mmCIF file of C-alpha atoms in Angstrom:
data_model
loop_
_atom_site.group_PDB
_atom_site.id
_atom_site.type_symbol
_atom_site.label_atom_id
_atom_site.label_comp_id
_atom_site.label_asym_id
_atom_site.label_seq_id
_atom_site.Cartn_x
_atom_site.Cartn_y
_atom_site.Cartn_z
ATOM 1 C CA LEU A 1 85.090 79.610 85.742
ATOM 2 C CA SER A 2 85.011 76.742 83.330
ATOM 3 C CA ARG A 3 85.538 76.502 79.614
ATOM 4 C CA THR A 4 87.057 74.321 76.964
ATOM 5 C CA HIS A 5 89.356 76.093 74.565
ATOM 6 C CA SER A 6 89.375 75.144 70.896
ATOM 7 C CA SER A 7 92.800 73.563 71.487
ATOM 8 C CA GLY A 8 91.068 70.964 73.642
ATOM 9 C CA TYR A 9 92.308 72.239 77.004
ATOM 10 C CA ASN A 10 89.517 71.513 79.447
ATOM 11 C CA ASN A 11 89.030 73.380 82.719
ATOM 12 C CA GLU A 12 86.718 71.884 85.284
ATOM 13 C CA THR A 13 86.083 73.061 88.812
ATOM 14 C CA TYR A 14 85.256 70.846 91.756
ATOM 15 C CA ILE A 15 84.518 72.272 95.187
ATOM 16 C CA ILE A 16 84.515 69.339 97.568
ATOM 17 C CA GLY A 17 82.972 69.677 101.000
ATOM 18 C CA THR A 18 82.011 67.384 103.840
ATOM 19 C CA THR A 19 78.391 67.098 102.694
ATOM 20 C CA GLY A 20 78.717 67.295 98.935
ATOM 21 C CA THR A 21 80.506 68.506 95.822
ATOM 22 C CA LEU A 22 79.878 71.336 93.370
ATOM 23 C CA HIS A 23 81.083 70.568 89.849
ATOM 24 C CA THR A 24 81.058 72.761 86.778
ATOM 25 C CA GLY A 25 82.836 72.385 83.488
ATOM 26 C CA ARG A 26 81.645 69.047 82.141
ATOM 27 C CA PHE A 27 81.903 70.361 78.630
ATOM 28 C CA ALA A 28 79.153 69.099 76.371
ATOM 29 C CA GLY A 29 80.461 70.525 73.099
ATOM 30 C CA TYR A 30 80.368 73.893 71.465
ATOM 31 C CA PRO A 31 77.741 74.995 71.075
ATOM 32 C CA GLY A 32 76.213 73.108 73.921
ATOM 33 C CA PRO A 33 74.756 73.207 77.402
ATOM 34 C CA ILE A 34 76.658 74.321 80.502
ATOM 35 C CA HIS A 35 76.141 71.997 83.457
ATOM 36 C CA VAL A 36 76.379 72.989 87.126
ATOM 37 C CA GLU A 37 76.106 69.825 89.177
ATOM 38 C CA LEU A 38 75.582 69.548 92.924
ATOM 39 C CA TRP A 39 76.490 66.095 94.240
ATOM 40 C CA GLN A 40 75.260 64.983 97.651
ATOM 41 C CA HIS A 41 77.240 63.005 100.246
ATOM 42 C CA ASP A 42 75.536 59.791 99.130
ATOM 43 C CA GLY A 43 76.693 60.213 95.511
ATOM 44 C CA THR A 44 73.346 61.299 94.095
ATOM 45 C CA LYS A 45 72.813 64.468 92.133
ATOM 46 C CA HIS A 46 70.968 67.192 94.055
ATOM 47 C CA PRO A 47 67.666 68.256 92.430
ATOM 48 C CA GLU A 48 68.842 71.892 92.306
ATOM 49 C CA SER A 49 71.562 71.007 89.784
ATOM 50 C CA LYS A 50 71.011 73.061 86.650
ATOM 51 C CA THR A 51 71.876 73.135 82.993
ATOM 52 C CA PHE A 52 72.176 76.485 81.254
ATOM 53 C CA GLU A 53 72.055 77.136 77.552
ATOM 54 C CA MET A 54 75.035 78.884 76.058
ATOM 55 C CA THR A 55 74.556 82.361 74.589
ATOM 56 C CA TYR A 56 75.061 82.388 70.831
ATOM 57 C CA LEU A 57 76.386 85.386 68.943
ATOM 58 C CA GLN A 58 76.189 86.036 65.241
ATOM 59 C CA GLY A 59 79.443 86.693 63.444
ATOM 60 C CA ASP A 60 83.072 85.751 63.872
ATOM 61 C CA TYR A 61 83.977 85.824 67.587
ATOM 62 C CA PRO A 62 86.616 84.124 69.720
ATOM 63 C CA GLU A 63 85.469 80.654 70.763
ATOM 64 C CA PHE A 64 84.823 81.601 74.402
ATOM 65 C CA LEU A 65 82.892 84.843 73.889
ATOM 66 C CA PRO A 66 79.343 83.455 73.604
ATOM 67 C CA ARG A 67 79.659 81.754 76.978
ATOM 68 C CA PHE A 68 80.493 85.037 78.692
ATOM 69 C CA ASP A 69 78.380 87.420 76.629
ATOM 70 C CA ILE A 70 75.610 87.923 79.195
ATOM 71 C CA ALA A 71 78.072 88.493 82.056
ATOM 72 C CA TYR A 72 80.086 90.996 79.986
ATOM 73 C CA ARG A 73 76.966 92.890 78.961
ATOM 74 C CA GLN A 74 75.632 93.003 82.534
ATOM 75 C CA ALA A 75 78.983 94.198 83.917
ATOM 76 C CA HIS A 76 79.224 96.938 81.288
ATOM 77 C CA GLN A 77 75.640 98.027 81.941
ATOM 78 C CA GLN A 78 76.254 98.149 85.701
ATOM 79 C CA PHE A 79 79.384 100.254 85.101
ATOM 80 C CA ARG A 80 77.427 102.714 82.934
ATOM 81 C CA ASP A 81 74.576 102.835 85.465
ATOM 82 C CA ASP A 82 77.008 103.546 88.306
ATOM 83 C CA ILE A 83 78.590 106.387 86.345
ATOM 84 C CA ASP A 84 75.204 107.879 85.459
ATOM 85 C CA SER A 85 73.908 107.679 89.038
ATOM 86 C CA GLY A 86 77.149 108.597 90.796
ATOM 87 C CA ALA A 87 77.043 105.345 92.789
ATOM 88 C CA ALA A 88 80.175 103.837 94.277
ATOM 89 C CA PHE A 89 81.827 101.184 92.131
ATOM 90 C CA ALA A 90 82.077 97.567 93.294
ATOM 91 C CA VAL A 91 85.856 97.980 93.664
ATOM 92 C CA THR A 92 87.886 100.968 94.766
ATOM 93 C CA GLN A 93 90.444 102.885 92.764
ATOM 94 C CA ASN A 94 93.206 101.400 94.907
ATOM 95 C CA GLU A 95 91.924 97.845 94.416
ATOM 96 C CA VAL A 96 92.129 98.355 90.655
ATOM 97 C CA LEU A 97 95.614 99.797 91.076
ATOM 98 C CA ASP A 98 96.631 96.805 93.232
ATOM 99 C CA ALA A 99 95.548 94.429 90.479
ATOM 100 C CA GLN A 100 97.412 96.399 87.805
ATOM 101 C CA VAL A 101 100.612 96.525 89.883
ATOM 102 C CA PHE A 102 100.382 92.759 90.439
ATOM 103 C CA VAL A 103 99.948 92.154 86.687
ATOM 104 C CA GLU A 104 102.878 94.463 85.924
ATOM 105 C CA ALA A 105 105.102 92.605 88.401
ATOM 106 C CA ALA A 106 104.137 89.253 86.853
ATOM 107 C CA HIS A 107 104.748 90.589 83.335
ATOM 108 C CA ARG A 108 108.160 92.029 84.158
ATOM 109 C CA SER A 109 109.112 88.866 86.048
ATOM 110 C CA ALA A 110 108.196 86.719 83.038
ATOM 111 C CA GLN A 111 110.285 88.946 80.764
ATOM 112 C CA GLN A 112 113.296 88.611 83.080
ATOM 113 C CA ASN A 113 113.426 84.858 83.766
ATOM 114 C CA GLY A 114 111.458 84.945 87.001
ATOM 115 C CA ALA A 115 113.011 88.035 88.573
ATOM 116 C CA ARG A 116 111.304 88.899 91.855
ATOM 117 C CA TYR A 117 109.634 92.221 92.473
ATOM 118 C CA ARG A 118 108.687 93.575 95.869
ATOM 119 C CA LEU A 119 105.006 94.465 96.085
ATOM 120 C CA GLN A 120 103.787 97.040 98.562
ATOM 121 C CA ARG A 121 100.384 98.589 99.015
ATOM 122 C CA PHE A 122 99.622 102.122 100.099
ATOM 123 C CA ASP A 123 96.361 104.021 100.415
ATOM 124 C CA ASP A 124 98.313 107.223 99.762
ATOM 125 C CA LEU A 125 98.719 107.389 95.956
ATOM 126 C CA PRO A 126 101.979 109.422 95.905
ATOM 127 C CA ALA A 127 103.531 106.890 98.339
ATOM 128 C CA TYR A 128 102.239 104.030 96.159
ATOM 129 C CA LYS A 129 103.834 105.607 93.081
ATOM 130 C CA THR A 130 107.154 106.101 94.881
ATOM 131 C CA ALA A 131 107.182 102.463 96.054
ATOM 132 C CA CYS A 132 106.485 101.242 92.512
ATOM 133 C CA ILE A 133 109.372 103.333 91.154
ATOM 134 C CA VAL A 134 111.760 102.194 93.914
ATOM 135 C CA ASN A 135 110.784 98.536 93.382
ATOM 136 C CA GLY A 136 111.277 98.708 89.605
ATOM 137 C CA LEU A 137 107.618 98.477 88.628
ATOM 138 C CA LEU A 138 107.207 101.974 87.254
ATOM 139 C CA ASN A 139 109.549 104.110 85.232
ATOM 140 C CA ASP A 140 109.908 107.617 86.638
#
């Protein structure tokens, strides 16, 4: 994930390996191209490096939205298709619950000067709920 916020905060990602480097996030202005660069061990750019054009939306949107528009639309369409066809989702109910419990623990910790919360995972939902109550992450 790479983006430059309107405040000027720039996120770039480098994945460095023994035979090359993947780099994304060389921000070229908004609106502007999105570069994904593959650098070879000898310092030359790999021919499969690509530049993608940003998606542009009409209207007043948050600065980052056009860059993620296609991904959001595809994810929403896949979700609707899975519901219509009865297909299994890409993540399970418990994986979604795990993520929400983690976010809740981080939120409560931030509100209480870094208080620590014990996180436990259960496949059994009633046991999961009990653990969240006992560990202060869910009000009974």
